[in-house]
Amino acid sequence: MNDILPPESARWEWLEAKVHELMARYAYRSIRTPIVEPTPLFVRSLGEVTDIVEKEMYSFEDRLNAELLTLRPEATAGVVRAVVEHSMLYDGGKRLYYMGPMFRHERPQRGRYRQFHQVGAEALGFPGAEVDAELILLAHALWRELGLQDVRLEINSLGEPHERRAHRAALIAHLERHIDALDEEARRRLHSNPLRILDTKNPAMQAIVEAAPRLLDFLGDASRAHFDAVQSILSANGVAWTVNPRLVRGMDYYNLTVFEFVTDRLGSQGTICGGGRYDYLVEQVGGKAAPAVGWALGIERVLELLGEQDRAPPGLVPDAYAIIPCVAVLPLAMRTIERLRQQGVSVQMHAAPAGGEGMGSMKSQFKKADASGALYALVFGEEESSRGMVTVKSLRDGVGAQVERPLDTIAQWSGTLQSAC
């Protein structure tokens, strides 16, 4: 787990602002669920034999009432629980999104910590392939907004439960014929969760996996039509995709469409966003049966990828830095600064240094103004202040051009500070 400090925190805020803006354009509304949920919620929804439930959850017993609780390892189960608990689907489907911390006790790796952060989008109550495609287009639009490159889309269909059962039987039979070549993890999963064996990273098992029966070959007409419709919509919108028949995702609740956005820029753990359809989870959590689809992305990984591509978002810098030569002008200076802030101008005010006398030298204040990244310095000299003026000095034009501005007409010239930044 790690701290997020300035200036890095400004990059997070930049990304979060992009997400909020884009979600509003797609008419998705924010939902905030608790970080702590009852442990059975995740066991029931994610599956007892998933890595998350078996090895990665931070679970504990509430000493006050002996209730078993878990720090959320993902947010979809909590969103579905909230939708069911508050009967949110009584008047039709809902498009929702969230962002916040998740917790998994796994080996830390590049772009992933035991407390990590996700953005997710969920559409509940909509059965059609067009909503699957809409969510994929939403994620694709975010990469465009962020300027991300080298991100590719992989898609697959897991079909419906009866189709998976037929495939599961054929898959187990295939793997049993190669039992001696399976690693310990695969043997453990052989009869409990054989689909996850297809996602193995063990090079020694790749040939066995490649020769395994494909779930796509077990799809019925309805499942195939759903998957074809998703592909058609993506193609019509110019979104490139590749069918990956081994893509299964890590949670048990998925059916039909599953997808991942992956990159080769972050090593072996290259998935930055993944999701799919989960039509049976709402009923599983205790609600009336309702279709649903969604995705989640890792904020740390997206920011890491931005840095890899030299597209690191800008740090937060003020429009102006207020230089205050002496204590006597503080009341006037601070009143002016507040008026500028009310006009939408961000101003960093110089403050008296610890252990020093007065406000500090002009030289040291200009050094701090330059280090702040501001384009302008506002100099509240005694003589200018006595005439109701402030000196506006450019810090980034190479010549330090400066001009006096009247304090009683702030509304007329404050925009020049803001627009220039």
CSV table of C-alpha atoms in Angstrom, one decimal:
chain,number,residue,atom,x,y,z
A,1,MET,CA,0.0,0.0,0.0
A,2,ASN,CA,1.3,3.4,-0.8
A,3,ASP,CA,0.7,7.1,-0.3
A,4,ILE,CA,-0.2,9.4,-3.3
A,5,LEU,CA,1.5,12.7,-2.8
A,6,PRO,CA,1.7,16.0,-4.7
A,7,PRO,CA,2.5,16.4,-7.5
A,8,GLU,CA,1.4,12.9,-8.4
A,9,SER,CA,-2.0,13.5,-6.7
A,10,ALA,CA,-2.7,16.2,-9.3
A,11,ARG,CA,-2.3,13.6,-12.0
A,12,TRP,CA,-4.8,11.4,-10.3
A,13,GLU,CA,-7.2,14.3,-10.1
A,14,TRP,CA,-6.7,15.0,-13.8
A,15,LEU,CA,-7.5,11.5,-14.7
A,16,GLU,CA,-10.6,11.4,-12.4
A,17,ALA,CA,-11.8,14.7,-14.0
A,18,LYS,CA,-11.5,13.1,-17.5
A,19,VAL,CA,-13.5,10.1,-16.2
A,20,HIS,CA,-16.3,12.3,-14.7
A,21,GLU,CA,-16.6,14.3,-17.9
A,22,LEU,CA,-16.7,11.3,-20.2
A,23,MET,CA,-19.2,9.4,-18.0
A,24,ALA,CA,-21.5,12.4,-18.1
A,25,ARG,CA,-21.4,12.3,-21.9
A,26,TYR,CA,-22.5,8.7,-21.9
A,27,ALA,CA,-25.2,9.4,-19.3
A,28,TYR,CA,-23.6,7.1,-16.6
A,29,ARG,CA,-24.3,8.2,-13.0
A,30,SER,CA,-21.9,8.0,-10.0
A,31,ILE,CA,-22.5,5.4,-7.3
A,32,ARG,CA,-20.5,5.1,-4.1
A,33,THR,CA,-20.6,1.9,-2.1
A,34,PRO,CA,-18.9,0.9,1.2
A,35,ILE,CA,-15.3,-0.3,1.2
A,36,VAL,CA,-16.3,-3.0,3.6
A,37,GLU,CA,-18.9,-5.6,2.7
A,38,PRO,CA,-20.1,-8.9,4.2
A,39,THR,CA,-17.7,-11.7,3.3
A,40,PRO,CA,-20.4,-14.0,1.9
A,41,LEU,CA,-21.2,-11.4,-0.8
A,42,PHE,CA,-17.9,-11.9,-2.4
A,43,VAL,CA,-17.8,-15.7,-1.9
A,44,ARG,CA,-21.2,-16.0,-3.4
A,45,SER,CA,-20.6,-13.7,-6.4
A,46,LEU,CA,-16.9,-14.2,-7.3
A,47,GLY,CA,-16.9,-18.0,-6.7
A,48,GLU,CA,-15.3,-20.0,-3.9
A,49,VAL,CA,-12.5,-21.4,-6.1
A,50,THR,CA,-11.3,-18.1,-7.6
A,51,ASP,CA,-7.9,-16.8,-6.7
A,52,ILE,CA,-9.4,-13.7,-5.1
A,53,VAL,CA,-11.6,-15.6,-2.7
A,54,GLU,CA,-9.1,-18.4,-2.0
A,55,LYS,CA,-5.9,-16.3,-1.5
A,56,GLU,CA,-6.3,-12.5,-1.9
A,57,MET,CA,-9.2,-11.2,0.2
A,58,TYR,CA,-8.6,-9.1,3.4
A,59,SER,CA,-11.2,-10.7,5.6
A,60,PHE,CA,-11.8,-10.3,9.4
A,61,GLU,CA,-14.4,-10.8,12.0
A,62,ASP,CA,-16.3,-7.9,13.6
A,63,ARG,CA,-15.6,-8.3,17.3
A,64,LEU,CA,-18.9,-6.5,18.2
A,65,ASN,CA,-21.2,-9.0,16.5
A,66,ALA,CA,-19.0,-11.8,15.0
A,67,GLU,CA,-20.0,-10.7,11.5
A,68,LEU,CA,-17.5,-11.8,8.8
A,69,LEU,CA,-16.4,-8.7,6.8
A,70,THR,CA,-14.1,-8.1,3.8
A,71,LEU,CA,-12.4,-5.1,2.3
A,72,ARG,CA,-13.8,-5.1,-1.2
A,73,PRO,CA,-11.5,-6.8,-3.7
A,74,GLU,CA,-13.6,-5.5,-6.6
A,75,ALA,CA,-16.7,-3.3,-6.8
A,76,THR,CA,-19.1,-5.0,-9.1
A,77,ALA,CA,-20.5,-7.3,-6.3
A,78,GLY,CA,-21.1,-4.2,-4.0
A,79,VAL,CA,-22.7,-2.3,-6.8
A,80,VAL,CA,-25.1,-5.2,-7.5
A,81,ARG,CA,-25.8,-5.5,-3.8
A,82,ALA,CA,-26.7,-1.8,-3.6
A,83,VAL,CA,-28.9,-2.0,-6.7
A,84,VAL,CA,-30.8,-5.0,-5.2
A,85,GLU,CA,-31.0,-3.5,-1.7
A,86,HIS,CA,-32.4,-0.2,-2.9
A,87,SER,CA,-34.7,-1.7,-5.7
A,88,MET,CA,-33.0,0.6,-8.2
A,89,LEU,CA,-34.3,-1.4,-11.2
A,90,TYR,CA,-38.0,-0.9,-10.4
A,91,ASP,CA,-38.3,1.8,-13.1
A,92,GLY,CA,-35.9,0.4,-15.7
A,93,GLY,CA,-32.2,-0.1,-16.3
A,94,LYS,CA,-29.5,1.9,-14.8
A,95,ARG,CA,-26.1,3.1,-16.1
A,96,LEU,CA,-23.7,3.6,-13.2
A,97,TYR,CA,-20.0,4.2,-12.6
A,98,TYR,CA,-17.6,4.3,-9.6
A,99,MET,CA,-14.1,5.0,-8.6
A,100,GLY,CA,-12.2,4.2,-5.5
A,101,PRO,CA,-9.8,1.8,-3.6
A,102,MET,CA,-9.9,-2.0,-3.7
A,103,PHE,CA,-7.9,-4.4,-1.7
A,104,ARG,CA,-6.2,-7.7,-2.6
A,105,HIS,CA,-3.5,-9.6,-0.7
A,106,GLU,CA,-1.4,-10.5,-3.8
A,107,ARG,CA,2.2,-10.1,-4.7
A,108,PRO,CA,2.8,-6.5,-5.5
A,109,GLN,CA,3.8,-5.9,-9.1
A,110,ARG,CA,4.3,-3.1,-11.5
A,111,GLY,CA,1.3,-0.8,-11.4
A,112,ARG,CA,-0.5,-2.9,-8.8
A,113,TYR,CA,-0.5,-2.6,-5.0
A,114,ARG,CA,-2.4,-4.3,-2.3
A,115,GLN,CA,-4.5,-1.2,-2.0
A,116,PHE,CA,-5.2,-0.3,-5.6
A,117,HIS,CA,-7.7,1.9,-7.3
A,118,GLN,CA,-10.3,1.2,-10.0
A,119,VAL,CA,-12.7,3.1,-12.2
A,120,GLY,CA,-15.7,1.0,-13.3
A,121,ALA,CA,-18.8,1.3,-15.3
A,122,GLU,CA,-21.9,-1.0,-14.9
A,123,ALA,CA,-25.1,-1.1,-17.0
A,124,LEU,CA,-27.8,-3.1,-15.2
A,125,GLY,CA,-31.2,-4.1,-16.7
A,126,PHE,CA,-30.2,-4.1,-20.3
A,127,PRO,CA,-30.0,-7.5,-22.2
A,128,GLY,CA,-28.9,-6.3,-25.6
A,129,ALA,CA,-25.5,-6.6,-27.4
A,130,GLU,CA,-25.7,-2.8,-28.0
A,131,VAL,CA,-25.0,-2.1,-24.4
A,132,ASP,CA,-22.0,-4.5,-24.3
A,133,ALA,CA,-20.7,-2.5,-27.3
A,134,GLU,CA,-21.5,0.8,-25.7
A,135,LEU,CA,-19.4,0.0,-22.7
A,136,ILE,CA,-16.5,-1.1,-24.9
A,137,LEU,CA,-16.9,2.1,-26.8
A,138,LEU,CA,-16.9,4.1,-23.6
A,139,ALA,CA,-13.5,2.6,-22.5
A,140,HIS,CA,-12.1,3.1,-26.0
A,141,ALA,CA,-13.2,6.8,-25.9
A,142,LEU,CA,-11.4,7.2,-22.6
A,143,TRP,CA,-8.1,6.0,-24.2
A,144,ARG,CA,-8.7,8.5,-26.9
A,145,GLU,CA,-9.3,11.3,-24.4
A,146,LEU,CA,-6.2,10.4,-22.5
A,147,GLY,CA,-4.0,10.1,-25.6
A,148,LEU,CA,-3.1,6.4,-24.8
A,149,GLN,CA,-1.6,4.3,-27.6
A,150,ASP,CA,-0.6,0.7,-28.0
A,151,VAL,CA,-3.8,-0.6,-26.3
A,152,ARG,CA,-5.5,-3.4,-28.1
A,153,LEU,CA,-9.0,-4.9,-27.5
A,154,GLU,CA,-9.5,-8.7,-27.1
A,155,ILE,CA,-13.0,-10.1,-27.0
A,156,ASN,CA,-14.6,-13.5,-26.4
A,157,SER,CA,-17.9,-15.1,-25.6
A,158,LEU,CA,-18.4,-17.5,-22.7
A,159,GLY,CA,-21.9,-18.3,-23.8
A,160,GLU,CA,-24.7,-19.4,-21.5
A,161,PRO,CA,-24.5,-21.8,-18.5
A,162,HIS,CA,-25.7,-24.8,-20.4
A,163,GLU,CA,-23.2,-24.2,-23.2
A,164,ARG,CA,-20.4,-23.8,-20.7
A,165,ARG,CA,-21.5,-27.1,-19.1
A,166,ALA,CA,-21.1,-29.0,-22.4
A,167,HIS,CA,-17.8,-27.3,-23.0
A,168,ARG,CA,-16.6,-28.0,-19.5
A,169,ALA,CA,-17.2,-31.7,-19.9
A,170,ALA,CA,-15.2,-31.7,-23.1
A,171,LEU,CA,-12.5,-29.6,-21.6
A,172,ILE,CA,-12.1,-31.8,-18.5
A,173,ALA,CA,-11.9,-34.9,-20.8
A,174,HIS,CA,-9.1,-33.2,-22.8
A,175,LEU,CA,-7.1,-32.1,-19.8
A,176,GLU,CA,-7.4,-35.5,-18.2
A,177,ARG,CA,-5.8,-37.0,-21.2
A,178,HIS,CA,-2.8,-34.8,-20.5
A,179,ILE,CA,-2.9,-35.0,-16.7
A,180,ASP,CA,0.9,-35.8,-16.4
A,181,ALA,CA,1.7,-32.5,-18.1
A,182,LEU,CA,-0.5,-30.3,-15.9
A,183,ASP,CA,1.1,-28.2,-13.2
A,184,GLU,CA,-0.1,-28.4,-9.6
A,185,GLU,CA,-2.4,-25.3,-10.0
A,186,ALA,CA,-4.1,-26.8,-13.0
A,187,ARG,CA,-4.6,-30.2,-11.3
A,188,ARG,CA,-6.2,-28.5,-8.4
A,189,ARG,CA,-8.6,-26.6,-10.7
A,190,LEU,CA,-9.3,-29.5,-13.0
A,191,HIS,CA,-12.7,-30.4,-11.6
A,192,SER,CA,-13.5,-27.2,-9.7
A,193,ASN,CA,-12.8,-24.4,-12.2
A,194,PRO,CA,-11.2,-25.9,-15.4
A,195,LEU,CA,-12.0,-22.8,-17.5
A,196,ARG,CA,-9.4,-20.9,-15.5
A,197,ILE,CA,-6.7,-23.3,-16.7
A,198,LEU,CA,-7.1,-21.8,-20.2
A,199,ASP,CA,-5.7,-18.6,-18.7
A,200,THR,CA,-2.5,-20.2,-17.5
A,201,LYS,CA,0.8,-18.4,-18.0
A,202,ASN,CA,2.8,-21.6,-17.7
A,203,PRO,CA,4.8,-22.0,-21.0
A,204,ALA,CA,5.0,-25.8,-20.5
A,205,MET,CA,1.2,-26.0,-20.8
A,206,GLN,CA,0.6,-23.7,-23.8
A,207,ALA,CA,0.4,-26.5,-26.3
A,208,ILE,CA,-2.2,-28.3,-24.2
A,209,VAL,CA,-4.2,-25.2,-23.8
A,210,GLU,CA,-4.0,-24.3,-27.5
A,211,ALA,CA,-5.3,-27.8,-28.4
A,212,ALA,CA,-8.2,-27.7,-25.9
A,213,PRO,CA,-11.8,-27.5,-27.1
A,214,ARG,CA,-12.9,-23.9,-27.8
A,215,LEU,CA,-16.0,-22.6,-26.0
A,216,LEU,CA,-16.9,-20.6,-29.1
A,217,ASP,CA,-17.6,-24.0,-30.8
A,218,PHE,CA,-20.2,-24.8,-28.2
A,219,LEU,CA,-22.2,-21.6,-28.6
A,220,GLY,CA,-25.9,-21.9,-29.7
A,221,ASP,CA,-27.5,-19.6,-32.2
A,222,ALA,CA,-28.6,-16.9,-29.7
A,223,SER,CA,-25.2,-16.6,-28.1
A,224,ARG,CA,-23.5,-16.5,-31.4
A,225,ALA,CA,-25.9,-13.8,-32.7
A,226,HIS,CA,-25.2,-11.7,-29.5
A,227,PHE,CA,-21.5,-12.0,-30.0
A,228,ASP,CA,-21.8,-11.2,-33.8
A,229,ALA,CA,-23.8,-8.1,-33.0
A,230,VAL,CA,-21.2,-6.8,-30.6
A,231,GLN,CA,-18.5,-7.3,-33.2
A,232,SER,CA,-20.6,-5.5,-35.9
A,233,ILE,CA,-21.2,-2.4,-33.8
A,234,LEU,CA,-17.5,-2.2,-32.9
A,235,SER,CA,-16.5,-2.5,-36.5
A,236,ALA,CA,-19.0,0.1,-37.5
A,237,ASN,CA,-17.4,2.5,-35.1
A,238,GLY,CA,-13.9,1.8,-36.3
A,239,VAL,CA,-12.8,0.0,-33.2
A,240,ALA,CA,-10.2,-2.8,-33.9
A,241,TRP,CA,-10.7,-6.0,-32.0
A,242,THR,CA,-9.3,-9.6,-31.9
A,243,VAL,CA,-11.2,-12.7,-30.8
A,244,ASN,CA,-9.2,-14.4,-28.1
A,245,PRO,CA,-10.9,-17.8,-27.5
A,246,ARG,CA,-8.8,-18.3,-24.3
A,247,LEU,CA,-10.0,-15.1,-22.7
A,248,VAL,CA,-12.1,-16.2,-19.7
A,249,ARG,CA,-11.6,-13.4,-17.0
A,250,GLY,CA,-11.1,-14.2,-13.3
A,251,MET,CA,-14.6,-14.1,-11.8
A,252,ASP,CA,-17.2,-16.9,-11.9
A,253,TYR,CA,-20.1,-14.5,-12.7
A,254,TYR,CA,-19.4,-13.8,-16.3
A,255,ASN,CA,-21.5,-15.0,-19.3
A,256,LEU,CA,-21.7,-14.1,-23.0
A,257,THR,CA,-19.4,-11.2,-23.9
A,258,VAL,CA,-16.1,-10.8,-22.1
A,259,PHE,CA,-13.3,-8.4,-23.1
A,260,GLU,CA,-10.0,-6.9,-22.1
A,261,PHE,CA,-7.9,-4.0,-23.2
A,262,VAL,CA,-4.3,-5.0,-23.0
A,263,THR,CA,-0.8,-3.5,-23.7
A,264,ASP,CA,2.7,-4.8,-24.1
A,265,ARG,CA,4.1,-1.8,-22.4
A,266,LEU,CA,3.7,-3.0,-18.8
A,267,GLY,CA,5.3,-6.4,-18.9
A,268,SER,CA,3.4,-9.7,-18.3
A,269,GLN,CA,0.6,-8.0,-16.4
A,270,GLY,CA,-0.6,-6.1,-19.4
A,271,THR,CA,-4.4,-5.9,-18.8
A,272,ILE,CA,-5.5,-2.3,-18.0
A,273,CYS,CA,-9.2,-2.8,-18.3
A,274,GLY,CA,-11.5,-5.8,-18.4
A,275,GLY,CA,-15.1,-6.8,-18.0
A,276,GLY,CA,-18.0,-8.5,-19.6
A,277,ARG,CA,-21.7,-9.5,-19.2
A,278,TYR,CA,-23.0,-11.0,-15.9
A,279,ASP,CA,-26.7,-11.7,-16.4
A,280,TYR,CA,-27.1,-14.0,-13.4
A,281,LEU,CA,-25.3,-12.0,-10.6
A,282,VAL,CA,-28.3,-9.8,-9.7
A,283,GLU,CA,-30.4,-12.9,-8.9
A,284,GLN,CA,-27.5,-14.6,-7.2
A,285,VAL,CA,-27.1,-11.7,-4.8
A,286,GLY,CA,-30.8,-11.9,-3.9
A,287,GLY,CA,-32.6,-9.7,-6.4
A,288,LYS,CA,-35.1,-10.3,-9.2
A,289,ALA,CA,-33.3,-11.7,-12.3
A,290,ALA,CA,-31.9,-8.9,-14.4
A,291,PRO,CA,-29.2,-8.7,-17.1
A,292,ALA,CA,-26.0,-6.7,-16.5
A,293,VAL,CA,-22.6,-5.9,-18.1
A,294,GLY,CA,-19.6,-3.8,-16.9
A,295,TRP,CA,-15.9,-3.2,-16.8
A,296,ALA,CA,-13.2,-2.0,-14.5
A,297,LEU,CA,-9.8,-0.4,-15.1
A,298,GLY,CA,-6.8,0.1,-12.9
A,299,ILE,CA,-5.9,3.7,-12.3
A,300,GLU,CA,-2.3,2.9,-11.3
A,301,ARG,CA,-1.8,1.0,-14.5
A,302,VAL,CA,-3.3,3.7,-16.7
A,303,LEU,CA,-1.1,6.3,-15.1
A,304,GLU,CA,1.9,4.0,-15.5
A,305,LEU,CA,1.1,3.6,-19.2
A,306,LEU,CA,0.7,7.3,-19.7
A,307,GLY,CA,4.2,7.7,-18.2
A,308,GLU,CA,5.6,5.0,-20.4
A,309,GLN,CA,4.4,6.8,-23.5
A,310,ASP,CA,5.7,10.2,-22.3
A,311,ARG,CA,2.1,11.4,-22.1
A,312,ALA,CA,2.2,12.0,-18.4
A,313,PRO,CA,-0.7,14.3,-17.4
A,314,PRO,CA,0.2,17.8,-16.3
A,315,GLY,CA,0.9,18.6,-12.6
A,316,LEU,CA,-1.3,21.1,-10.9
A,317,VAL,CA,0.2,24.6,-11.0
A,318,PRO,CA,-1.4,27.9,-10.0
A,319,ASP,CA,-2.2,30.7,-12.4
A,320,ALA,CA,-0.4,33.2,-10.3
A,321,TYR,CA,1.9,33.5,-7.3
A,322,ALA,CA,1.4,36.4,-4.9
A,323,ILE,CA,4.6,38.1,-3.7
A,324,ILE,CA,4.1,40.1,-0.5
A,325,PRO,CA,7.2,42.1,0.4
A,326,CYS,CA,6.1,43.3,3.8
A,327,VAL,CA,3.5,42.5,6.5
A,328,ALA,CA,1.9,45.9,6.2
A,329,VAL,CA,0.3,45.1,2.8
A,330,LEU,CA,-1.0,41.7,3.9
A,331,PRO,CA,-4.7,42.8,4.5
A,332,LEU,CA,-4.9,44.4,1.1
A,333,ALA,CA,-3.0,41.6,-0.6
A,334,MET,CA,-5.2,38.9,0.9
A,335,ARG,CA,-8.4,40.7,0.1
A,336,THR,CA,-7.2,41.0,-3.5
A,337,ILE,CA,-6.2,37.4,-3.7
A,338,GLU,CA,-9.6,36.3,-2.5
A,339,ARG,CA,-11.3,38.4,-5.1
A,340,LEU,CA,-9.1,36.8,-7.8
A,341,ARG,CA,-10.0,33.4,-6.6
A,342,GLN,CA,-13.7,34.3,-6.7
A,343,GLN,CA,-13.1,35.2,-10.4
A,344,GLY,CA,-11.7,31.6,-11.0
A,345,VAL,CA,-8.0,32.5,-10.9
A,346,SER,CA,-5.9,30.1,-8.9
A,347,VAL,CA,-3.4,32.0,-6.7
A,348,GLN,CA,-0.7,30.6,-4.4
A,349,MET,CA,0.0,33.1,-1.7
A,350,HIS,CA,3.5,33.5,-0.3
A,351,ALA,CA,3.6,32.9,3.5
A,352,ALA,CA,6.1,34.0,6.1
A,353,PRO,CA,9.0,31.4,6.4
A,354,ALA,CA,9.4,29.5,9.7
A,355,GLY,CA,12.0,31.0,12.0
A,356,GLY,CA,12.5,34.1,9.9
A,357,GLU,CA,11.5,37.7,10.3
A,358,GLY,CA,8.9,39.3,8.1
A,359,MET,CA,7.8,37.9,4.8
A,360,GLY,CA,11.2,37.0,3.5
A,361,SER,CA,13.3,38.6,0.8
A,362,MET,CA,12.0,39.5,-2.6
A,363,LYS,CA,14.7,37.3,-4.1
A,364,SER,CA,13.6,34.2,-2.2
A,365,GLN,CA,9.9,34.9,-2.9
A,366,PHE,CA,10.6,35.2,-6.7
A,367,LYS,CA,12.5,31.8,-6.5
A,368,LYS,CA,9.4,30.2,-4.9
A,369,ALA,CA,7.2,31.9,-7.5
A,370,ASP,CA,9.3,30.4,-10.3
A,371,ALA,CA,9.3,27.0,-8.6
A,372,SER,CA,5.5,27.0,-8.3
A,373,GLY,CA,5.1,26.7,-12.0
A,374,ALA,CA,2.9,29.8,-12.2
A,375,LEU,CA,3.0,31.9,-15.3
A,376,TYR,CA,2.6,35.2,-13.4
A,377,ALA,CA,3.8,36.8,-10.2
A,378,LEU,CA,1.5,39.4,-8.5
A,379,VAL,CA,3.8,41.8,-6.6
A,380,PHE,CA,2.1,43.8,-3.8
A,381,GLY,CA,4.7,46.4,-3.3
A,382,GLU,CA,4.0,49.1,-0.7
A,383,GLU,CA,4.2,52.0,-3.2
A,384,GLU,CA,1.9,50.3,-5.8
A,385,SER,CA,-0.5,49.2,-3.1
A,386,SER,CA,-0.8,52.8,-1.8
A,387,ARG,CA,-2.0,53.8,-5.3
A,388,GLY,CA,-4.5,50.9,-5.5
A,389,MET,CA,-2.3,49.0,-8.0
A,390,VAL,CA,-0.6,45.6,-8.3
A,391,THR,CA,2.3,44.6,-10.5
A,392,VAL,CA,1.7,41.6,-12.7
A,393,LYS,CA,5.0,40.1,-13.9
A,394,SER,CA,5.4,37.3,-16.4
A,395,LEU,CA,7.5,34.4,-15.2
A,396,ARG,CA,7.6,32.4,-18.4
A,397,ASP,CA,8.0,34.8,-21.4
A,398,GLY,CA,11.8,34.9,-21.1
A,399,VAL,CA,12.0,38.7,-20.5
A,400,GLY,CA,9.9,39.1,-17.4
A,401,ALA,CA,7.5,41.6,-18.9
A,402,GLN,CA,5.4,43.4,-16.2
A,403,VAL,CA,2.5,45.8,-16.1
A,404,GLU,CA,0.5,47.5,-13.3
A,405,ARG,CA,-3.1,46.6,-12.9
A,406,PRO,CA,-5.8,48.6,-10.9
A,407,LEU,CA,-7.2,46.7,-7.9
A,408,ASP,CA,-10.6,48.1,-8.4
A,409,THR,CA,-11.1,46.6,-11.9
A,410,ILE,CA,-10.1,43.0,-11.1
A,411,ALA,CA,-13.1,41.6,-13.0
A,412,GLN,CA,-11.8,43.2,-16.2
A,413,TRP,CA,-8.3,41.8,-16.2
A,414,SER,CA,-8.3,38.7,-14.1
A,415,GLY,CA,-9.3,36.6,-17.0
A,416,THR,CA,-6.0,37.3,-18.7
A,417,LEU,CA,-4.2,35.4,-15.9
A,418,GLN,CA,-6.6,32.4,-16.2
A,419,SER,CA,-6.8,32.1,-19.9
A,420,ALA,CA,-3.0,32.3,-20.4
A,421,CYS,CA,-2.7,29.2,-18.2
